[in-house]
XYZ file of C-alpha atoms in Angstrom:
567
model
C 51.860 5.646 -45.079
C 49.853 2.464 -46.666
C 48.003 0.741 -44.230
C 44.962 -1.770 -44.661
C 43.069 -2.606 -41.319
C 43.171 -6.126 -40.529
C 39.559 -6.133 -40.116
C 39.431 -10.088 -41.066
C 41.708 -11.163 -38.536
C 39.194 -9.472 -36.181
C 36.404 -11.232 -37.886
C 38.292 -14.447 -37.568
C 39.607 -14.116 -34.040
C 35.859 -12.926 -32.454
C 34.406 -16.299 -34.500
C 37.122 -18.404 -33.697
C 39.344 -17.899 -31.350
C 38.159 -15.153 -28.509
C 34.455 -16.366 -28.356
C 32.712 -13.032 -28.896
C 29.290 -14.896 -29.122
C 29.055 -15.515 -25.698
C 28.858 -12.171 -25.010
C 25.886 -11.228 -27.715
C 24.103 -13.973 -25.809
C 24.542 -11.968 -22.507
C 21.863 -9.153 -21.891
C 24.055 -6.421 -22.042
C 25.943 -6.709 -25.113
C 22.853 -8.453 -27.122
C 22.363 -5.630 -29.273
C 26.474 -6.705 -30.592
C 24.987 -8.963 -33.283
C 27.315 -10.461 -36.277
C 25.882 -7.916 -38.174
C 26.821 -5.191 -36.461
C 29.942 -6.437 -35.291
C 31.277 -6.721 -39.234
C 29.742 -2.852 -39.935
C 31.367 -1.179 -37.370
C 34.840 -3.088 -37.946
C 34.303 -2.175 -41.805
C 33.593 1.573 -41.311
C 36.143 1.521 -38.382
C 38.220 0.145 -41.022
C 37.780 2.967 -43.848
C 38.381 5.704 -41.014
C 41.859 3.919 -40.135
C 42.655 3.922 -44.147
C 41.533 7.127 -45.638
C 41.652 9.424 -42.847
C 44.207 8.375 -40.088
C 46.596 6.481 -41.904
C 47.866 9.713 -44.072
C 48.631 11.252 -41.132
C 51.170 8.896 -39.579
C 54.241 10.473 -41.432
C 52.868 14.450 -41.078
C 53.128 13.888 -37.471
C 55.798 12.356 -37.234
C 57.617 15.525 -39.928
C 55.720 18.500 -38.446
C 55.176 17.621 -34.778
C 52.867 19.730 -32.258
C 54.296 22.839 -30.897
C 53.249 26.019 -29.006
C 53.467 29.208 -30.628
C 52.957 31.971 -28.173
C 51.839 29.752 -25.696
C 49.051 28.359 -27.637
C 49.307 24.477 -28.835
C 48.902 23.690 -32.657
C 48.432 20.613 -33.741
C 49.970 18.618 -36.393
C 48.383 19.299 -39.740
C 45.519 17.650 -40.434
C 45.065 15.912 -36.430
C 41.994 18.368 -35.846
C 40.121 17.487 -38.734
C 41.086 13.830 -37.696
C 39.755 14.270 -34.280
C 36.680 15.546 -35.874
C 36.092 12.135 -37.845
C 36.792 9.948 -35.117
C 34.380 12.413 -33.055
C 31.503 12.562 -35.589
C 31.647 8.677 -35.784
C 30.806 7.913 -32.271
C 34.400 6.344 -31.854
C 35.405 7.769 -28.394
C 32.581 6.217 -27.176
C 32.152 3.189 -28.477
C 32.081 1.140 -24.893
C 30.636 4.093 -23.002
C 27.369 4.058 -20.993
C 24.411 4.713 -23.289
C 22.652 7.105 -20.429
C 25.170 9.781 -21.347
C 25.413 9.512 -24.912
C 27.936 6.393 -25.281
C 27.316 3.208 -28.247
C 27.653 0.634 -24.931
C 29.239 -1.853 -27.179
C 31.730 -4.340 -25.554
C 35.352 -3.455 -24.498
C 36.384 -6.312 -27.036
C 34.912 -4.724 -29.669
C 36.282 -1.608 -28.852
C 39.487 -2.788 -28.342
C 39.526 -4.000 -31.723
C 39.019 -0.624 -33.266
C 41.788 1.362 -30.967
C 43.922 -1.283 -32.315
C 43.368 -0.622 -35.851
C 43.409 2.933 -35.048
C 47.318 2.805 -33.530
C 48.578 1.148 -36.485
C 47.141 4.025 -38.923
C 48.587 6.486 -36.486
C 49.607 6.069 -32.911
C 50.204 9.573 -32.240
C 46.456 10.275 -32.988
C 45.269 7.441 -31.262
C 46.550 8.503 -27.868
C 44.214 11.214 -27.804
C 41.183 9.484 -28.061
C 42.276 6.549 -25.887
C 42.862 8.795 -23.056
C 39.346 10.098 -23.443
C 38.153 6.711 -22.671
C 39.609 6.187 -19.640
C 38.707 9.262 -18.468
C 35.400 8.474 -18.864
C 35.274 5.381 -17.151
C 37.128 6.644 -14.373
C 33.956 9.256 -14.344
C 31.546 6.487 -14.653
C 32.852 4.447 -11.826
C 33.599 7.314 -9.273
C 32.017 10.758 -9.968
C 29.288 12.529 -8.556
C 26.198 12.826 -10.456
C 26.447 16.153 -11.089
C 29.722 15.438 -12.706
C 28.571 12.916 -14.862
C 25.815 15.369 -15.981
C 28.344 18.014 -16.820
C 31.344 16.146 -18.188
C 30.230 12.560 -19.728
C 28.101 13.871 -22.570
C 30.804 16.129 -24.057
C 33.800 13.713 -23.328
C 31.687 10.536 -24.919
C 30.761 13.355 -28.044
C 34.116 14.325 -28.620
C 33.137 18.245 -28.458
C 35.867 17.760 -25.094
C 39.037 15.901 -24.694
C 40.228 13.907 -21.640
C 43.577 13.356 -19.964
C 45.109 11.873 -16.737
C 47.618 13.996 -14.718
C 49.838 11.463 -12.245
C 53.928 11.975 -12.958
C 55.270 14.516 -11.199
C 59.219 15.534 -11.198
C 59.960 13.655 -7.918
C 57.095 11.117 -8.876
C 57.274 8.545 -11.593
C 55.803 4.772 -10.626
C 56.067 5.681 -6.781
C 52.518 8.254 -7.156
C 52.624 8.049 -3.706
C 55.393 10.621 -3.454
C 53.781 13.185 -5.097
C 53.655 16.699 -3.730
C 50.178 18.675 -5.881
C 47.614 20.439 -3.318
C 44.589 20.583 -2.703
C 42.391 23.348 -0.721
C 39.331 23.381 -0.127
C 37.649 26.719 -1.229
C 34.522 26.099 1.139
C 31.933 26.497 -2.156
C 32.657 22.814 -3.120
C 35.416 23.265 -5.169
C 39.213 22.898 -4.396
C 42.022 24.920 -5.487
C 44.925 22.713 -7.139
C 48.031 23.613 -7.325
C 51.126 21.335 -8.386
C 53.322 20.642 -11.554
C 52.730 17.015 -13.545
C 55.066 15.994 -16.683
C 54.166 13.192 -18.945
C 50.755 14.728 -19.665
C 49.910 13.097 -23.390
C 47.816 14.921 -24.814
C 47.853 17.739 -22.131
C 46.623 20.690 -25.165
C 45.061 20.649 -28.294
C 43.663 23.195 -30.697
C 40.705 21.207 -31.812
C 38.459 20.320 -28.676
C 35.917 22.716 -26.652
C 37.356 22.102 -23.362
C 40.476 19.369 -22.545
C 39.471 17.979 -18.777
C 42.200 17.015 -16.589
C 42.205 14.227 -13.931
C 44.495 15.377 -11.378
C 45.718 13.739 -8.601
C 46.966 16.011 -5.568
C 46.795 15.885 -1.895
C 44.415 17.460 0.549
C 46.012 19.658 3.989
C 45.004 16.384 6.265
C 46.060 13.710 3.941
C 48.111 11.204 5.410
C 51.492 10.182 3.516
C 52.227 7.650 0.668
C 49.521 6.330 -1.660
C 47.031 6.404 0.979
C 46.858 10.095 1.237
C 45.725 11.209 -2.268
C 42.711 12.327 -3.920
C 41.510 12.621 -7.497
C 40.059 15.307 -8.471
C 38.439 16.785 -12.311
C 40.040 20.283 -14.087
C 38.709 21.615 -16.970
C 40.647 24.103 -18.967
C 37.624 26.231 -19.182
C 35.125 26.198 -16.338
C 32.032 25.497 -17.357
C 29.236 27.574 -17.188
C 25.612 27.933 -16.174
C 24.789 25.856 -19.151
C 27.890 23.440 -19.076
C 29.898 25.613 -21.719
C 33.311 26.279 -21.595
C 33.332 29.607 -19.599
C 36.451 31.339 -18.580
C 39.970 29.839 -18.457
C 41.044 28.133 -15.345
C 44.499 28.621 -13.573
C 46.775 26.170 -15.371
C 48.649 26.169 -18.138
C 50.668 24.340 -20.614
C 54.797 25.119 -19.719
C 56.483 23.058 -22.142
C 56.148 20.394 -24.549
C 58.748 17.760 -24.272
C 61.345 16.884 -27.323
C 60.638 13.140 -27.598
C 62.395 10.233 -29.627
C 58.591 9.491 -31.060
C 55.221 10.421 -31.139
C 55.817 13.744 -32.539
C 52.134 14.175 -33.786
C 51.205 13.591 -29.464
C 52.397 16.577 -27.927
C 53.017 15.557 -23.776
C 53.064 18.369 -22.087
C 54.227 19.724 -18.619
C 51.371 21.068 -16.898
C 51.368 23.773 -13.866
C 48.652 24.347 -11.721
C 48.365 27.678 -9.637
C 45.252 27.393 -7.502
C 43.322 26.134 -10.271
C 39.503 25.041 -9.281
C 38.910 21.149 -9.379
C 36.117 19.217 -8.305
C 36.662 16.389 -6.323
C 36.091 12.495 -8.026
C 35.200 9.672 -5.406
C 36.360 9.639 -1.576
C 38.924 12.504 -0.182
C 42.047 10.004 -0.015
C 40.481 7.243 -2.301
C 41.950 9.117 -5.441
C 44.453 6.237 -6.223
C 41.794 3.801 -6.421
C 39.615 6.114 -8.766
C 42.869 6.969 -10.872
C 43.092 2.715 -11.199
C 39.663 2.578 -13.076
C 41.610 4.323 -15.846
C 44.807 2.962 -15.716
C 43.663 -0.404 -16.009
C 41.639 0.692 -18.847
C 44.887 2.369 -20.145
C 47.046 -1.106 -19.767
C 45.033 -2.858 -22.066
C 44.538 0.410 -24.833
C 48.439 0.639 -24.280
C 48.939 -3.118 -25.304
C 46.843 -2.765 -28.172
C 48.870 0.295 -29.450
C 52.123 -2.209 -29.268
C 50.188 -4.681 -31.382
C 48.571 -1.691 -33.955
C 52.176 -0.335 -34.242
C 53.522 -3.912 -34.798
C 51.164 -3.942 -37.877
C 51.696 -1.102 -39.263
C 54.930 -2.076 -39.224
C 54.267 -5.528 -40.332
C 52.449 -3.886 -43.522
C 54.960 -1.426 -44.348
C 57.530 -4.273 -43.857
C 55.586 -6.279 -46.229
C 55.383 -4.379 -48.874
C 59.054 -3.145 -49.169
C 59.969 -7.419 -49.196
C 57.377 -7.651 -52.393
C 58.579 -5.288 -54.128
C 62.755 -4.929 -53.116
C 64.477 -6.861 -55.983
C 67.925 -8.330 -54.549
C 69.909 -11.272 -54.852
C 68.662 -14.415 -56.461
C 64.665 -15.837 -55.661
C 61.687 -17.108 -57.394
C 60.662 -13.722 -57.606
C 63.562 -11.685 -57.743
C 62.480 -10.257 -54.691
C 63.775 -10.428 -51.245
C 60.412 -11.805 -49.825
C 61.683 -14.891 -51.059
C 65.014 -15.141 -49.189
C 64.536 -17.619 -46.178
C 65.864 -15.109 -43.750
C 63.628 -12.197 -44.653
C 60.900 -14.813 -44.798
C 61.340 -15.883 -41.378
C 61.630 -12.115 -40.239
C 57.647 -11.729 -42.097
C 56.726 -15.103 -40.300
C 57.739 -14.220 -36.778
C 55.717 -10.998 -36.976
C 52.594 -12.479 -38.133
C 52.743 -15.607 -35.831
C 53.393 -12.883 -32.570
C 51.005 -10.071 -34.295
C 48.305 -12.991 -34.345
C 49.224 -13.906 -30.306
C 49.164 -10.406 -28.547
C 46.396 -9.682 -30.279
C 44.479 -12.764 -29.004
C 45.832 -12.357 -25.660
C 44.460 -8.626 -25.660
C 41.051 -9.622 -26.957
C 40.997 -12.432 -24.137
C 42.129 -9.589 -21.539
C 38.454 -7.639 -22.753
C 36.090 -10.538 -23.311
C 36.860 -11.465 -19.545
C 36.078 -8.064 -18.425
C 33.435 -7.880 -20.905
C 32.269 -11.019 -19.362
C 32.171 -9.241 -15.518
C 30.295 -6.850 -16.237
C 27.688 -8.958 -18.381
C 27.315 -11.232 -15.501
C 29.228 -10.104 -11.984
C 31.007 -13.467 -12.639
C 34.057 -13.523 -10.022
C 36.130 -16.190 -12.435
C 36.220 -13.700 -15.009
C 37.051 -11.115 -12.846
C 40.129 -13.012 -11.820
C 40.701 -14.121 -15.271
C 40.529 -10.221 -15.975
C 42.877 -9.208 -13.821
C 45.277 -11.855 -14.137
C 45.282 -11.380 -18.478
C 45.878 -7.275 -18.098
C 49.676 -7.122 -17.035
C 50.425 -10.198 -19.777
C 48.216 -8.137 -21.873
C 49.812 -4.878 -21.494
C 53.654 -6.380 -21.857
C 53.188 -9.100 -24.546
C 51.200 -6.188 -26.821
C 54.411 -3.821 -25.899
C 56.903 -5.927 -26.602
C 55.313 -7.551 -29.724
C 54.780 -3.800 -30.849
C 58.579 -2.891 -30.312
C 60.011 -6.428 -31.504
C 57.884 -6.052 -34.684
C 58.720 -2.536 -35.188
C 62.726 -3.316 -34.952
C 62.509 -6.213 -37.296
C 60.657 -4.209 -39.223
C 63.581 -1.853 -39.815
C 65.887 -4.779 -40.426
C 63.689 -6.196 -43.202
C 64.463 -2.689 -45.182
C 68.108 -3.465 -44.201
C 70.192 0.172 -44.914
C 67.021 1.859 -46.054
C 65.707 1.178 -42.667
C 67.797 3.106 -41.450
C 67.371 6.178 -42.809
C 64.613 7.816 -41.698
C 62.496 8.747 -45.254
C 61.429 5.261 -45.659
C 59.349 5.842 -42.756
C 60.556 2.027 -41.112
C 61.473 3.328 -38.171
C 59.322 5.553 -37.049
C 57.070 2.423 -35.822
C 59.987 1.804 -33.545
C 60.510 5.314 -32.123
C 56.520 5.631 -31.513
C 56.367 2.281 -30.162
C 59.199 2.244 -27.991
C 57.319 4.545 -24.913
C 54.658 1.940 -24.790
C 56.728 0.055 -22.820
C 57.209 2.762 -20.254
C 54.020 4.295 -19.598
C 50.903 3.013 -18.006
C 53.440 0.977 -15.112
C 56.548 -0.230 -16.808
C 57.104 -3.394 -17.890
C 58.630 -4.815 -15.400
C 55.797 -3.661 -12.923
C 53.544 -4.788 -14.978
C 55.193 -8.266 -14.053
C 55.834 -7.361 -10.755
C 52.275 -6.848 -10.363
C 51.852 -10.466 -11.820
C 53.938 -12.288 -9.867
C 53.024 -10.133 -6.852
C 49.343 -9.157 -6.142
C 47.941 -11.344 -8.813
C 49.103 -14.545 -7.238
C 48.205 -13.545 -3.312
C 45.202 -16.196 -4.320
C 48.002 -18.759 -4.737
C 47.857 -19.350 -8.040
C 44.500 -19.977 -8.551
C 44.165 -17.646 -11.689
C 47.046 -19.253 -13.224
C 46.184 -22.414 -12.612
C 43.164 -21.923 -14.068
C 44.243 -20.531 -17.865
C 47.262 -23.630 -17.737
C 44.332 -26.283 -17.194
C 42.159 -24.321 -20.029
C 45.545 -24.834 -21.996
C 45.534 -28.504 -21.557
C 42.001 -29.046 -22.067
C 42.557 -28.084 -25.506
C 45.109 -29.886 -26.219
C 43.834 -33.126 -25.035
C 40.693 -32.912 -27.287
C 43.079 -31.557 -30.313
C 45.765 -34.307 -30.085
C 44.478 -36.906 -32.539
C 44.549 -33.873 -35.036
C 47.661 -32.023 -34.391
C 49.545 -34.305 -32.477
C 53.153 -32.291 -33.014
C 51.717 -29.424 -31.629
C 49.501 -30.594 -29.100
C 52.545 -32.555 -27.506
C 54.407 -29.473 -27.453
C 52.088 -27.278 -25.903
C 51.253 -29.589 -23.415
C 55.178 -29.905 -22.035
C 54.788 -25.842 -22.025
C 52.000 -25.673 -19.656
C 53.310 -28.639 -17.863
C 56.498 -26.460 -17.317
C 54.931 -23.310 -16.352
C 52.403 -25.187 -13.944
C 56.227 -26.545 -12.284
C 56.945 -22.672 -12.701
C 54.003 -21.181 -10.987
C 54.306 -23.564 -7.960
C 58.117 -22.685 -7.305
C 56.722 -19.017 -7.148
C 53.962 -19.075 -5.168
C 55.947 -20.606 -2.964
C 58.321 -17.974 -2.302
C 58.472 -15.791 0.617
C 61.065 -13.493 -0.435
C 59.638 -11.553 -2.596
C 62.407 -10.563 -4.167
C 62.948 -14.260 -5.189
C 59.455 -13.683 -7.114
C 60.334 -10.242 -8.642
C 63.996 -11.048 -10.114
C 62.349 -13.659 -12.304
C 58.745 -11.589 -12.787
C 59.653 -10.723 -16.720
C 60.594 -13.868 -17.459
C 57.647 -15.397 -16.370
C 55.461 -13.120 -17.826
C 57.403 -13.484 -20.842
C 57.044 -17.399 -20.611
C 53.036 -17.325 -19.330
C 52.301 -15.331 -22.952
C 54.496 -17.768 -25.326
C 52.501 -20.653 -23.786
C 49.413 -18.337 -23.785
C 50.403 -17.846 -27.517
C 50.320 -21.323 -28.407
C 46.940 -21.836 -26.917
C 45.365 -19.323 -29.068
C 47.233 -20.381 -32.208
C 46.148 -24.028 -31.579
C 42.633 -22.987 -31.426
C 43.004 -20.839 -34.989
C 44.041 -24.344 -36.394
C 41.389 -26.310 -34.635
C 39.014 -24.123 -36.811
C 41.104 -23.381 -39.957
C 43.051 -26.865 -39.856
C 43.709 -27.346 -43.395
C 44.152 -23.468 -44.221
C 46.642 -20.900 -43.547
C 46.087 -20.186 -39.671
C 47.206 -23.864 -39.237
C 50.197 -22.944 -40.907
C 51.402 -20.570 -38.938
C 50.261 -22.158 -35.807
C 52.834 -24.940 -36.357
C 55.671 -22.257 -37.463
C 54.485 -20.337 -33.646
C 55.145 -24.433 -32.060
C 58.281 -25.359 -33.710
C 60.204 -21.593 -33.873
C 58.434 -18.903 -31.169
C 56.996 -21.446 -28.641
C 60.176 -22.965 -27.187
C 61.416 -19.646 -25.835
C 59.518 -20.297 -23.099
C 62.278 -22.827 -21.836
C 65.009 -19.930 -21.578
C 62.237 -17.511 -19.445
C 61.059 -20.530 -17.566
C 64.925 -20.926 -16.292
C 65.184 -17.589 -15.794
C 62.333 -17.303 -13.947
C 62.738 -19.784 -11.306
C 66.842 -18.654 -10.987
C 65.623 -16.559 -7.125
C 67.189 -13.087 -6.644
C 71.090 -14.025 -6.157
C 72.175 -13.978 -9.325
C 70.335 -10.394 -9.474
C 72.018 -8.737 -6.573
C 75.367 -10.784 -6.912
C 77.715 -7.719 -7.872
C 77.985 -4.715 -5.142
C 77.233 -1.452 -6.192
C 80.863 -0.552 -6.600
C 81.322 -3.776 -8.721
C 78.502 -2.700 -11.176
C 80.621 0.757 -11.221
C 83.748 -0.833 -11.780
């Protein structure tokens, strides 16, 4: 399918909005000059046109399948992996001691973005190399580092993470995989895990697992589980792939999207492992890559959302219906506003997400604890607002095309059916907000509180410019400060959690207009204004609805019985 990378809006949002200079002036990211920053998003750019982008529709036609037990790809996925191999792309934020660019997350972030809205189902495989290997940074033994980092950062190996198990979905602590020790430093892992993107391929070395099992003394629940590395092939003397290990791909599950990303159920049979981190600290290990995961995952929402937004785009230009200054349906206020709700929330997630990396970017640039906290707090709004933008996009997309959008060989919704599993994965949603309203407030508030007086700092010094929307982002923070008090309030935590997704919801609307009202502050004449006063008057005001919502306490949640919800 068409697709142009938005590499100006990156330009524009690093410059204007996100602050990416403040991390070139840090030691550790000083090397990220303008100059590089604008090369890599160009040739990061040309791989998303002419190499990924032509394979969104074959892998969505001809998906991944085993044929006598062996996994082929999708045609033209391994020679795609190659590309994004040869160019240094896995490891774009990756430690330079084992091979990796050590650019910064945001910049990196950037380019996975672009990347999911050429094609998502590609995308995924790289993305979960990258957590792998900062899960392996973080946690691993030398001597795994030595062995694993350098192929994973090359690309000559693939990564994965193995946590859902039949009886285990979001509660990992129920999980039932084993662990024994086998007395030579290696443990023999055996267990079945579903939901394993990426679990095969026919065009890596080696495809390492990340496995989380239990050992014989582990106590139960979370606390009891261990992490532990399992290659395909063990490596050799020399690090090679060597002979096959004891697992194996059973199935490959028949999925409403992401054809070209074949998730696989895996089954181990005494397979050896290495252990990654602390016996029983495996959850904590696995967290270094999920959190990296919650922020890739909300910039595949927002890549899907434009491709969608494109591909949208182009049908309005060119469909001739009805009567319009151009005789196309582009010019029909409806179909209009459809086009100008999907920029003005494309433009918003993906400022939220870039926010989300700069403050971790930030952390580890200067052990800052604000930007830890500012970290932390962003990722769940990150991961949900990217989601949902992705899926909202992806569905208007397919009304745009009207009938043609629904049939499936104008290609509309397939954005939708990839995107929709974003939403699911990583945490759900609604744990995601859970999480928010939950362990990211036990400081009472204080990260909040801190992005809601950022919010009002900037529009004080704006007003006498953009006094309409100034005044109306103002009331919104004003509201969701009243908001964040009620909650943190709350004992019952139930009274938190019924209205968690609404607040979320209502924290990135506001969070929205912030980032919009800075794109005007430096484009106040031009088009970014523009659309930041269609975001004030038309998208910002929802936040009223989830505000309500989110301050309604549990009662209304839990008012019908179980046999009144069967009834």
């Amino acid at each position: 399918m068409p697709y142009r990378a938005p590499t100006s809006e990156y330009t524009f949002l690093f410059d204007a909005v996100v602050g990416f200079d403040q991390l070139a002036a840090t030691d550790r990211f000083a090397e990220a000059t303008p100059d590089l920053v604008t090369a890599i998003l160009g040739e990061a750019g040309r791989l998303c046109d002419d190499v990924m982008a032509p394979l969104q529709r074959s892998g969505d036609l001809q998906p991944a399948h085993l044929e006598n037990g062996v996994l082929r790809s999708s045609p033209g996925f391994p020679e795609g992996w190659s590309a994004i191999a040869e160019g240094g792309w896995v490891g774009m934020n990756a430690g330079t001691d084992h091979g990796g660019m050590g650019l910064p997350l945001t910049l990196a972030t950037a380019v996975n973005e672009m990347m999911a809205g050429a094609c998502l189902s590609l995308q995924l495989a790289p993305l979960m190399s990258q957590g792998q290997i900062d899960a392996l940074e973080a946690h691993a033994s030398d001597q795994i580092k030595e062995i694993y980092l350098p192929k994973l950062i090359s690309g000559e190996w693939s990564g994965t993470m193995n946590l859902t198990e039949p009886q285990a979905g979001s509660d990992v602590g129920a999980l039932r995989s084993k662990a024994e020790d086998n007395g030579d430093g290696t443990y023999a892992i055996s267990g079945q895990k579903i939901f394993i993107s990426w679990g095969d391929n026919d065009f890596a070395e080696n495809i390492v697992h990340l496995v989380l099992a239990r050992l014989p003394d582990a106590a139960p629940g979370s606390k009891g589980i261990s992490l532990f590395v399992v290659p395909k092939f063990l490596p050799d003397e020399n690090g090679n792939p060597g002979r096959a290990n004891d697992l194996k791909v059973v199935s490959l599950e028949h999925k409403m999207g992401l054809h070209g990303s074949p998730t696989c159920v895996m089954q181990y049979d005494g397979a050896a492992g290495w252990l990654v981190g602390e016996p029983h600290a495996g959850l904590a290990a696995m967290f270094t890559m999920m959190n990296n995961a919650r922020l890739g995952v909300g910039g595949q929402g927002v890549g899907a959302g434009e491709g969608a937004y494109q591909h949208a785009l182009d049908y309005a230009l060119e469909r001739k219906q009805g009567r319009s200054a151009s005789g196309a349906i582009v010019d029909h206020a409806d179909v209009r506003r459809m086009l100008m709700e999907m920029k003005a929330d494309l433009f918003a997630s993906r400022a939220v997400l870039l926010s989300c990396a700069h403050a971790i970017d930030m952390h580890a640039a200067t052990g800052r604890a604000d930007q830890a906290a500012r970290a932390a707090f962003l990722t769940p709004i990150a991961k949900v607002f990217g989601t949902e933008t992705g899926m909202k996009v992806s569905e208007t997309g397919v009304q745009v095309y009207g009938g043609m959008g629904f049939i499936e060989e104008s290609g509309a919704a397939q954005y939708y059916r990839d995107v929709r599993v974003t939403a699911i994965y990583e945490g759900t949603n609604g744990i995601q907000a859970m999480d928010l309203v939950g362990r990211k407030m036990l400081d009472g508030g204080e990260a909040a509180y801190a992005l809601i007086d950022e919010i009002e700092t900037l529009a004080e010094s704006a007003r006498s410019n953009h006094p309409n929307m100034t005044d109306r982002l103002w009331q919104a923070s004003e509201a969701l400060r009243e908001a964040t008090d009620w909650l943190v309030t709350q004992e019952d935590m139930q009274n938190r959690f019924a209205g968690a997704l609404p607040y979320l919801r209502a924290f990135a609307r506001v969070l929205g207009g912030y980032y919009h009202l800075r794109a005007a502050v430096a484009d106040p004449e031009g088009p970014r204004a523009k659309l930041a006063r269609f975001y004030m008057s038309r998208l910002l005001p929802e936040y009223q609805g989830h505000l309500a919502a989110a301050t309604a306490g549990a009662d209304g949640t839990f008012a019908l019985s179980l046999d009144e919800l069967r009834a």
